[in-house]
């Protein structure tokens, strides 16, 4: 059993206790996962305080909805990650949250594209996802990574890759179909 | 375009977070009855999550857990929901693999739906049930709130409140004096913002709302401790 599997089981056990109303178990889950989750949200939101807010709100949502979780039906860490990722995307797309961004911060947002390549480069050599991504044309792979890792919209990807939005949509469409066929 | 390709393309857009509100809502509805689409989303999301594992953990601010803990101490958990696996109909009882998969997918769907929908009041523009004009201690209008049926609150500041670096604005409502004031969330700075709803009763005529200045990251006691910046009572919206 890998360390990651151990951690999955550990978190599943904690979330099961949270579902029974155990607030301390949520604290243990927070101690185990918060750093990783802030890092994932930060790839999307860039600003540390927004990433922390996304994670904080997610843990409160987890508390409220923990009874929906059943360890036999999926893994707690994946559930947490999905909640945090989606909340970060919501905050990103909710324009009012970004009103106070300064010019420097705007530049920093555009720079976050670099994280997408780093994430891809850090996937393990034997990872099927890495293998299947590597089979895609560069522009398709890059578009998919920009959308998933740093939360770029079609428009942002188009600007970054200097291509029409319609072309980017077609790349992503064909890219995600090929990727899922390769992974299956 | 075949059905298979169409399904994979939609699953891809969904997992990558590229759908607009309408498409996402439709996709989530489809997942409830289209097992193949649900399974495509689950599998692709699971594979893509390997990219999340590549992030080096960030520093966790001290006090962050205490602030979460203070909030959950006042928040009840939602009642257990019926899981699909608990009620396989007789015709399907010889298909455990199908139900196991459906259950896993339903669990993931719950996460996705929660994540996407949890951050906003509703998908279509909702109508507030009450409006609140909040007065400063000098009796000037300091902020306007629109409160919605799910207890999300849209806050429009009318004054530029100065928030010291070590403080944060915290928004409260009082729906039941025996419960006391409950926190609706915090605002780090003066800006138009929407705070997420909590499972409190629907806002009512005359319900108290206020903003206090609290130490970061929020009141240490879970109740207001700092000075009141603005305060007002809800009035029902016309119509």
Tab-separated table of C-alpha atoms in Angstrom:
chain	number	residue	atom	x	y	z
A	1	UNK	CA	0.000	0.000	0.000
A	2	UNK	CA	1.397	3.423	-0.986
A	3	UNK	CA	1.691	6.405	1.332
A	4	UNK	CA	-1.013	8.104	-0.699
A	5	UNK	CA	-3.403	5.181	-0.175
A	6	UNK	CA	-2.686	5.330	3.569
A	7	UNK	CA	-3.499	8.995	3.588
A	8	UNK	CA	-6.703	8.367	1.629
A	9	UNK	CA	-7.832	5.857	4.240
A	10	UNK	CA	-6.847	8.148	7.093
A	11	UNK	CA	-8.933	10.977	5.606
A	12	UNK	CA	-11.874	8.693	4.830
A	13	UNK	CA	-11.923	7.664	8.503
A	14	UNK	CA	-11.832	11.278	9.671
A	15	UNK	CA	-14.620	12.390	7.367
A	16	UNK	CA	-16.764	9.481	8.540
A	17	UNK	CA	-16.347	10.801	12.086
A	18	UNK	CA	-17.150	14.340	10.920
A	19	UNK	CA	-20.378	12.978	9.425
A	20	UNK	CA	-21.295	11.749	12.907
A	21	UNK	CA	-20.919	15.284	14.276
A	22	UNK	CA	-17.288	15.093	15.485
A	23	UNK	CA	-15.858	18.616	15.170
A	24	UNK	CA	-12.385	17.563	16.360
A	25	UNK	CA	-12.179	15.105	13.460
A	26	UNK	CA	-12.749	18.019	11.084
A	27	UNK	CA	-9.816	19.728	12.827
A	28	UNK	CA	-7.613	16.690	12.184
A	29	UNK	CA	-8.738	16.658	8.566
A	30	UNK	CA	-7.901	20.366	8.337
A	31	UNK	CA	-4.428	19.766	9.799
A	32	UNK	CA	-3.813	16.968	7.319
A	33	UNK	CA	-5.144	18.607	4.149
A	34	UNK	CA	-5.353	22.415	4.479
A	35	UNK	CA	-1.827	23.128	3.177
A	36	UNK	CA	-2.367	21.041	0.068
A	37	UNK	CA	-5.804	22.557	-0.555
A	38	UNK	CA	-4.601	26.154	-0.132
A	39	UNK	CA	-1.877	25.398	-2.695
A	40	UNK	CA	-4.446	24.068	-5.180
A	41	UNK	CA	-6.724	27.103	-4.686
A	42	UNK	CA	-3.739	29.426	-4.948
A	43	UNK	CA	-2.873	28.116	-8.388
A	44	UNK	CA	-6.280	29.425	-9.471
A	45	UNK	CA	-6.750	32.518	-7.290
A	46	UNK	CA	-3.110	33.563	-6.968
A	47	UNK	CA	-3.688	35.719	-3.883
A	48	UNK	CA	-3.009	33.843	-0.682
A	49	UNK	CA	-5.846	35.404	1.288
A	50	UNK	CA	-8.404	34.468	-1.376
A	51	UNK	CA	-7.065	30.898	-1.520
A	52	UNK	CA	-7.327	30.691	2.260
A	53	UNK	CA	-10.887	32.008	2.121
A	54	UNK	CA	-11.805	29.382	-0.494
A	55	UNK	CA	-10.444	26.640	1.770
A	56	UNK	CA	-12.070	28.064	4.883
A	57	UNK	CA	-15.492	28.253	3.225
A	58	UNK	CA	-15.003	24.743	1.843
A	59	UNK	CA	-14.343	23.275	5.278
A	60	UNK	CA	-17.516	24.905	6.565
A	61	UNK	CA	-19.420	23.415	3.601
A	62	UNK	CA	-17.824	20.032	4.387
A	63	UNK	CA	-19.031	20.293	7.970
A	64	UNK	CA	-22.568	21.041	6.860
A	65	UNK	CA	-22.668	18.367	4.178
A	66	UNK	CA	-20.484	15.641	5.691
A	67	UNK	CA	-23.462	13.313	6.082
A	68	UNK	CA	-23.464	13.008	2.297
A	69	UNK	CA	-20.100	11.289	2.470
A	70	UNK	CA	-19.866	7.506	2.557
A	71	UNK	CA	-16.359	5.996	2.564
A	72	UNK	CA	-17.597	3.020	0.564
A	73	UNK	CA	-18.581	5.361	-2.223
A	74	UNK	CA	-15.544	7.458	-2.905
A	75	UNK	CA	-12.558	9.059	-1.386
A	76	UNK	CA	-12.604	11.919	1.067
A	77	UNK	CA	-9.524	13.677	-0.280
A	78	UNK	CA	-10.936	13.749	-3.826
A	79	UNK	CA	-14.224	15.067	-2.460
A	80	UNK	CA	-12.433	17.842	-0.572
A	81	UNK	CA	-10.288	18.741	-3.562
A	82	UNK	CA	-13.304	19.011	-5.844
A	83	UNK	CA	-15.137	21.265	-3.411
A	84	UNK	CA	-12.133	23.584	-3.006
A	85	UNK	CA	-11.375	23.702	-6.749
A	86	UNK	CA	-14.953	24.567	-7.620
A	87	UNK	CA	-15.203	27.208	-4.942
A	88	UNK	CA	-11.979	28.798	-6.174
A	89	UNK	CA	-13.347	28.824	-9.731
A	90	UNK	CA	-16.556	30.436	-8.498
A	91	UNK	CA	-14.587	33.167	-6.740
A	92	UNK	CA	-12.459	33.714	-9.830
A	93	UNK	CA	-15.458	34.046	-12.125
A	94	UNK	CA	-17.356	36.266	-9.669
A	95	UNK	CA	-16.025	39.590	-10.967
A	96	UNK	CA	-16.739	41.519	-7.791
A	97	UNK	CA	-14.063	39.559	-5.961
A	98	UNK	CA	-11.364	40.795	-8.287
A	99	UNK	CA	-12.324	44.499	-8.400
A	100	UNK	CA	-9.598	45.633	-6.072
A	101	UNK	CA	-6.790	43.904	-7.901
A	102	UNK	CA	-3.887	46.277	-8.561
A	103	UNK	CA	-1.929	46.484	-11.811
A	104	UNK	CA	0.845	44.363	-10.311
A	105	UNK	CA	-1.679	41.778	-9.270
A	106	UNK	CA	-3.246	41.737	-12.733
A	107	UNK	CA	0.180	40.976	-14.193
A	108	UNK	CA	0.591	38.265	-11.589
A	109	UNK	CA	-2.742	36.683	-12.613
A	110	UNK	CA	-1.622	36.501	-16.196
A	111	UNK	CA	1.659	34.964	-15.052
A	112	UNK	CA	-0.105	32.141	-13.317
A	113	UNK	CA	-0.093	30.252	-16.622
A	114	UNK	CA	3.414	29.069	-15.684
A	115	UNK	CA	1.957	26.900	-12.929
A	116	UNK	CA	0.166	24.775	-15.528
A	117	UNK	CA	3.420	23.667	-17.162
A	118	UNK	CA	5.041	23.057	-13.777
A	119	UNK	CA	2.156	20.818	-12.693
A	120	UNK	CA	2.440	18.797	-15.899
A	121	UNK	CA	6.209	18.499	-15.504
A	122	UNK	CA	5.800	17.291	-11.923
A	123	UNK	CA	3.496	14.371	-12.799
A	124	UNK	CA	5.258	11.064	-12.176
A	125	UNK	CA	7.036	9.431	-15.120
A	126	UNK	CA	4.766	6.400	-14.936
A	127	UNK	CA	1.555	8.414	-14.631
A	128	UNK	CA	-0.995	7.474	-17.306
A	129	UNK	CA	-2.263	11.047	-17.324
A	130	UNK	CA	1.220	12.313	-18.136
A	131	UNK	CA	1.606	9.740	-20.883
A	132	UNK	CA	-1.759	10.566	-22.445
A	133	UNK	CA	-1.230	14.337	-22.178
A	134	UNK	CA	2.139	13.920	-23.896
A	135	UNK	CA	0.381	12.272	-26.844
A	136	UNK	CA	-1.636	15.440	-27.516
A	137	UNK	CA	-0.530	18.267	-29.793
A	138	UNK	CA	1.182	20.997	-27.771
A	139	UNK	CA	-1.639	23.528	-28.209
A	140	UNK	CA	-4.316	21.080	-27.101
A	141	UNK	CA	-2.284	19.952	-24.092
A	142	UNK	CA	-1.468	23.510	-23.106
A	143	UNK	CA	-5.124	24.591	-23.393
A	144	UNK	CA	-6.319	21.720	-21.193
A	145	UNK	CA	-3.657	22.365	-18.553
A	146	UNK	CA	-4.389	26.111	-18.454
A	147	UNK	CA	-8.082	25.430	-17.929
A	148	UNK	CA	-7.676	22.749	-15.265
A	149	UNK	CA	-4.649	23.798	-13.257
A	150	UNK	CA	-5.001	27.593	-13.153
A	151	UNK	CA	-8.674	28.016	-14.079
A	152	UNK	CA	-8.232	29.956	-17.326
A	153	UNK	CA	-11.404	30.654	-19.340
A	154	UNK	CA	-11.608	30.030	-23.093
A	155	UNK	CA	-10.922	33.759	-23.599
A	156	UNK	CA	-7.845	33.775	-21.377
A	157	UNK	CA	-6.463	30.705	-23.109
A	158	UNK	CA	-7.083	32.330	-26.495
A	159	UNK	CA	-5.196	35.453	-25.404
A	160	UNK	CA	-2.337	33.433	-23.929
A	161	UNK	CA	-1.917	31.193	-26.978
A	162	UNK	CA	-2.713	33.999	-29.460
A	163	UNK	CA	-5.503	32.068	-31.164
A	164	UNK	CA	-9.203	32.770	-31.857
A	165	UNK	CA	-11.588	31.633	-29.111
A	166	UNK	CA	-13.394	29.308	-31.548
A	167	UNK	CA	-10.116	27.578	-32.348
A	168	UNK	CA	-9.322	27.146	-28.652
A	169	UNK	CA	-12.753	25.598	-28.069
A	170	UNK	CA	-12.135	23.142	-30.912
A	171	UNK	CA	-8.665	22.242	-29.549
A	172	UNK	CA	-10.087	21.572	-26.111
A	173	UNK	CA	-12.993	19.576	-27.477
A	174	UNK	CA	-10.797	17.312	-29.575
A	175	UNK	CA	-8.132	17.265	-26.842
A	176	UNK	CA	-10.390	16.094	-24.014
A	177	UNK	CA	-11.950	13.414	-26.249
A	178	UNK	CA	-8.521	12.037	-27.209
A	179	UNK	CA	-7.320	12.281	-23.620
A	180	UNK	CA	-10.255	10.293	-22.201
A	181	UNK	CA	-9.952	7.683	-24.944
A	182	UNK	CA	-6.251	7.296	-24.144
A	183	UNK	CA	-6.939	7.048	-20.389
A	184	UNK	CA	-9.690	4.450	-20.697
B	1	UNK	CA	-20.240	13.954	-33.945
B	2	UNK	CA	-21.225	10.685	-32.305
B	3	UNK	CA	-23.006	10.411	-28.975
B	4	UNK	CA	-19.825	9.006	-27.424
B	5	UNK	CA	-17.708	11.947	-28.554
B	6	UNK	CA	-20.346	14.410	-27.469
B	7	UNK	CA	-20.450	12.822	-24.012
B	8	UNK	CA	-16.660	12.901	-23.616
B	9	UNK	CA	-16.492	16.504	-24.840
B	10	UNK	CA	-19.122	17.606	-22.317
B	11	UNK	CA	-17.488	15.638	-19.499
B	12	UNK	CA	-14.223	17.364	-20.424
B	13	UNK	CA	-15.716	20.870	-20.354
B	14	UNK	CA	-17.397	20.102	-17.050
B	15	UNK	CA	-14.288	18.763	-15.326
B	16	UNK	CA	-12.078	21.560	-16.692
B	17	UNK	CA	-14.533	24.136	-15.293
B	18	UNK	CA	-15.204	25.718	-18.697
B	19	UNK	CA	-19.006	25.644	-18.691
B	20	UNK	CA	-21.153	28.729	-18.167
B	21	UNK	CA	-23.875	28.609	-15.517
B	22	UNK	CA	-26.602	27.359	-17.855
B	23	UNK	CA	-24.502	24.569	-19.367
B	24	UNK	CA	-23.235	23.510	-15.947
B	25	UNK	CA	-26.719	23.359	-14.480
B	26	UNK	CA	-27.888	21.293	-17.430
B	27	UNK	CA	-24.885	18.964	-17.063
B	28	UNK	CA	-25.602	18.450	-13.363
B	29	UNK	CA	-29.229	17.674	-14.140
B	30	UNK	CA	-28.172	15.199	-16.822
B	31	UNK	CA	-25.847	13.469	-14.363
B	32	UNK	CA	-28.809	12.618	-12.181
B	33	UNK	CA	-30.319	10.329	-14.795
B	34	UNK	CA	-27.585	9.662	-17.385
B	35	UNK	CA	-25.336	7.042	-15.791
B	36	UNK	CA	-22.872	7.000	-18.690
B	37	UNK	CA	-22.331	10.745	-18.588
B	38	UNK	CA	-21.990	10.635	-14.786
B	39	UNK	CA	-19.420	7.873	-15.058
B	40	UNK	CA	-17.473	9.757	-17.750
B	41	UNK	CA	-17.290	12.811	-15.474
B	42	UNK	CA	-16.253	10.737	-12.461
B	43	UNK	CA	-13.474	8.944	-14.318
B	44	UNK	CA	-12.060	12.012	-16.008
B	45	UNK	CA	-12.154	14.045	-12.763
B	46	UNK	CA	-10.352	11.246	-10.929
B	47	UNK	CA	-7.585	11.081	-13.539
B	48	UNK	CA	-7.135	14.854	-13.733
B	49	UNK	CA	-6.825	15.047	-9.937
B	50	UNK	CA	-3.262	13.725	-10.272
B	51	UNK	CA	-2.391	17.269	-11.358
B	52	UNK	CA	-3.684	18.553	-8.006
B	53	UNK	CA	-1.314	16.223	-6.179
B	54	UNK	CA	1.656	18.033	-7.762
B	55	UNK	CA	1.039	21.240	-5.762
B	56	UNK	CA	3.546	21.758	-2.934
B	57	UNK	CA	1.581	22.342	0.285
B	58	UNK	CA	1.227	26.027	1.269
B	59	UNK	CA	1.721	27.445	4.760
B	60	UNK	CA	-1.495	27.390	6.784
B	61	UNK	CA	-2.078	30.649	8.696
B	62	UNK	CA	-2.235	30.223	12.433
B	63	UNK	CA	-5.736	30.863	13.686
B	64	UNK	CA	-7.384	29.645	10.498
B	65	UNK	CA	-8.702	26.496	12.119
B	66	UNK	CA	-9.869	28.406	15.209
B	67	UNK	CA	-11.908	30.661	12.982
B	68	UNK	CA	-13.493	27.690	11.181
B	69	UNK	CA	-14.140	26.032	14.507
B	70	UNK	CA	-15.855	29.150	15.868
B	71	UNK	CA	-18.171	29.150	12.880
B	72	UNK	CA	-19.040	25.460	12.815
B	73	UNK	CA	-19.841	25.581	16.505
B	74	UNK	CA	-22.972	27.537	15.557
B	75	UNK	CA	-23.815	25.649	12.347
B	76	UNK	CA	-25.938	22.481	12.378
B	77	UNK	CA	-25.137	19.641	9.994
B	78	UNK	CA	-27.588	18.824	7.252
B	79	UNK	CA	-29.629	15.688	7.818
B	80	UNK	CA	-28.441	12.518	6.128
B	81	UNK	CA	-29.582	12.236	2.542
B	82	UNK	CA	-30.836	9.036	0.989
B	83	UNK	CA	-28.083	7.384	-1.000
B	84	UNK	CA	-28.927	5.541	-4.207
B	85	UNK	CA	-27.117	2.449	-2.886
B	86	UNK	CA	-29.494	2.239	0.050
B	87	UNK	CA	-32.524	1.625	-2.120
B	88	UNK	CA	-31.717	-0.577	-5.086
B	89	UNK	CA	-35.042	-1.493	-6.651
B	90	UNK	CA	-35.742	-5.207	-6.895
B	91	UNK	CA	-35.036	-5.435	-10.598
B	92	UNK	CA	-31.506	-4.190	-10.060
B	93	UNK	CA	-30.513	-6.254	-7.060
B	94	UNK	CA	-28.614	-8.689	-9.250
B	95	UNK	CA	-26.477	-5.840	-10.558
B	96	UNK	CA	-24.299	-4.837	-7.610
B	97	UNK	CA	-21.521	-3.460	-9.824
B	98	UNK	CA	-23.944	-1.090	-11.479
B	99	UNK	CA	-25.151	0.194	-8.138
B	100	UNK	CA	-21.667	0.509	-6.747
B	101	UNK	CA	-20.680	2.638	-9.713
B	102	UNK	CA	-23.851	4.664	-9.566
B	103	UNK	CA	-23.259	5.286	-5.879
B	104	UNK	CA	-19.682	6.430	-6.397
B	105	UNK	CA	-20.829	8.687	-9.186
B	106	UNK	CA	-23.635	10.084	-7.069
B	107	UNK	CA	-21.168	10.827	-4.299
B	108	UNK	CA	-18.910	12.680	-6.717
B	109	UNK	CA	-21.865	14.466	-8.213
B	110	UNK	CA	-22.799	15.687	-4.786
B	111	UNK	CA	-19.303	17.137	-4.440
B	112	UNK	CA	-19.445	18.791	-7.818
B	113	UNK	CA	-22.904	20.194	-7.296
B	114	UNK	CA	-22.004	21.448	-3.871
B	115	UNK	CA	-18.852	23.041	-5.134
B	116	UNK	CA	-20.358	24.801	-8.078
B	117	UNK	CA	-23.629	25.861	-6.572
B	118	UNK	CA	-22.508	26.416	-2.998
B	119	UNK	CA	-20.723	29.650	-3.804
B	120	UNK	CA	-23.644	31.572	-5.197
B	121	UNK	CA	-27.215	32.227	-4.210
B	122	UNK	CA	-28.879	30.413	-7.098
B	123	UNK	CA	-28.144	29.875	-10.763
B	124	UNK	CA	-30.765	32.254	-12.150
B	125	UNK	CA	-30.801	35.780	-10.732
B	126	UNK	CA	-32.810	35.425	-7.506
B	127	UNK	CA	-35.056	38.040	-5.928
B	128	UNK	CA	-34.218	39.201	-2.420
B	129	UNK	CA	-36.879	38.494	0.203
B	130	UNK	CA	-35.897	41.426	2.382
B	131	UNK	CA	-33.981	44.687	2.047
B	132	UNK	CA	-32.065	46.260	4.901
B	133	UNK	CA	-30.776	49.812	5.115
B	134	UNK	CA	-28.099	49.775	7.795
B	135	UNK	CA	-27.396	52.952	9.762
B	136	UNK	CA	-24.106	54.070	11.225
B	137	UNK	CA	-23.980	55.176	14.893
B	138	UNK	CA	-24.200	58.740	13.455
B	139	UNK	CA	-27.565	57.766	11.887
B	140	UNK	CA	-26.366	57.971	8.309
B	141	UNK	CA	-27.045	55.180	5.822
B	142	UNK	CA	-23.894	53.042	5.877
B	143	UNK	CA	-24.815	49.995	3.816
B	144	UNK	CA	-27.671	48.275	2.041
B	145	UNK	CA	-28.221	44.515	2.249
B	146	UNK	CA	-30.349	42.343	0.014
B	147	UNK	CA	-31.079	39.064	1.799
B	148	UNK	CA	-32.258	36.044	-0.144
B	149	UNK	CA	-34.350	33.035	0.754
B	150	UNK	CA	-31.234	30.876	1.223
B	151	UNK	CA	-29.829	33.504	3.621
B	152	UNK	CA	-27.153	34.659	1.235
B	153	UNK	CA	-26.718	38.397	1.593
B	154	UNK	CA	-25.575	40.892	-1.011
B	155	UNK	CA	-23.848	43.782	0.673
B	156	UNK	CA	-23.549	47.222	-0.882
B	157	UNK	CA	-21.459	49.545	1.300
B	158	UNK	CA	-22.412	53.211	1.117
B	159	UNK	CA	-19.507	54.387	3.258
B	160	UNK	CA	-15.841	53.552	3.041
B	161	UNK	CA	-15.254	51.773	6.337
B	162	UNK	CA	-11.661	51.885	7.515
B	163	UNK	CA	-10.534	48.434	8.588
B	164	UNK	CA	-7.212	48.282	10.502
B	165	UNK	CA	-4.762	45.575	9.370
B	166	UNK	CA	-5.464	43.344	12.343
B	167	UNK	CA	-9.263	43.658	12.046
B	168	UNK	CA	-11.989	42.342	9.803
B	169	UNK	CA	-15.646	43.273	9.298
B	170	UNK	CA	-18.070	40.567	10.383
B	171	UNK	CA	-21.701	40.427	9.304
B	172	UNK	CA	-24.367	39.195	11.715
B	173	UNK	CA	-28.062	38.617	11.845
B	174	UNK	CA	-30.434	37.913	14.694
B	175	UNK	CA	-33.357	35.750	13.654
B	176	UNK	CA	-34.140	34.387	17.105
B	177	UNK	CA	-33.179	36.155	20.342
B	178	UNK	CA	-32.868	32.794	22.093
B	179	UNK	CA	-30.181	31.767	19.558
B	180	UNK	CA	-28.456	35.157	19.634
B	181	UNK	CA	-26.604	36.816	16.770
B	182	UNK	CA	-25.270	34.405	14.147
B	183	UNK	CA	-22.396	35.150	11.773
B	184	UNK	CA	-23.092	35.389	8.059
B	185	UNK	CA	-19.406	35.772	7.241
B	186	UNK	CA	-16.552	38.252	7.164
B	187	UNK	CA	-15.463	41.057	4.845
B	188	UNK	CA	-11.782	41.976	4.729
B	189	UNK	CA	-12.437	45.304	3.019
B	190	UNK	CA	-15.187	47.693	1.957
B	191	UNK	CA	-16.565	46.370	-1.325
B	192	UNK	CA	-19.740	45.029	-2.864
B	193	UNK	CA	-19.832	41.364	-1.849
B	194	UNK	CA	-22.177	38.430	-1.522
B	195	UNK	CA	-21.884	36.243	1.546
B	196	UNK	CA	-22.978	32.675	1.261
B	197	UNK	CA	-26.208	31.521	2.828
B	198	UNK	CA	-26.328	29.443	5.982
B	199	UNK	CA	-29.167	27.053	6.817
B	200	UNK	CA	-30.977	29.590	8.988
B	201	UNK	CA	-34.693	30.408	8.713
B	202	UNK	CA	-35.791	32.565	5.768
B	203	UNK	CA	-35.128	36.257	6.503
B	204	UNK	CA	-38.199	37.898	8.016
B	205	UNK	CA	-39.653	41.390	8.368
B	206	UNK	CA	-37.931	43.177	11.238
B	207	UNK	CA	-34.924	40.827	11.430
B	208	UNK	CA	-31.780	42.547	12.730
B	209	UNK	CA	-28.615	42.745	10.630
B	210	UNK	CA	-25.339	44.378	11.633
B	211	UNK	CA	-21.651	44.630	10.830
B	212	UNK	CA	-19.099	44.738	13.642
B	213	UNK	CA	-15.359	45.224	13.602
B	214	UNK	CA	-13.688	42.067	14.894
B	215	UNK	CA	-10.131	40.832	15.332
B	216	UNK	CA	-8.906	38.815	12.338
B	217	UNK	CA	-9.880	36.226	11.188
B	218	UNK	CA	-13.261	36.718	12.875
B	219	UNK	CA	-14.839	37.023	16.299
B	220	UNK	CA	-12.983	34.712	18.715
B	221	UNK	CA	-16.210	33.859	20.523
B	222	UNK	CA	-18.532	33.281	17.553
B	223	UNK	CA	-20.627	36.244	18.762
B	224	UNK	CA	-20.126	39.979	18.145
B	225	UNK	CA	-17.348	41.387	20.370
B	226	UNK	CA	-16.306	44.605	18.605
B	227	UNK	CA	-17.894	47.983	17.853
B	228	UNK	CA	-20.965	48.112	15.607
B	229	UNK	CA	-20.230	49.811	12.270
B	230	UNK	CA	-23.798	49.676	10.949
B	231	UNK	CA	-27.073	48.157	12.032
B	232	UNK	CA	-30.558	47.900	10.532
B	233	UNK	CA	-33.811	45.985	10.380
B	234	UNK	CA	-35.129	44.009	7.426
B	235	UNK	CA	-38.113	45.175	5.396
B	236	UNK	CA	-39.874	42.825	2.987
B	237	UNK	CA	-39.391	43.557	-0.715
B	238	UNK	CA	-42.478	44.813	-2.548
B	239	UNK	CA	-44.383	42.382	-4.744
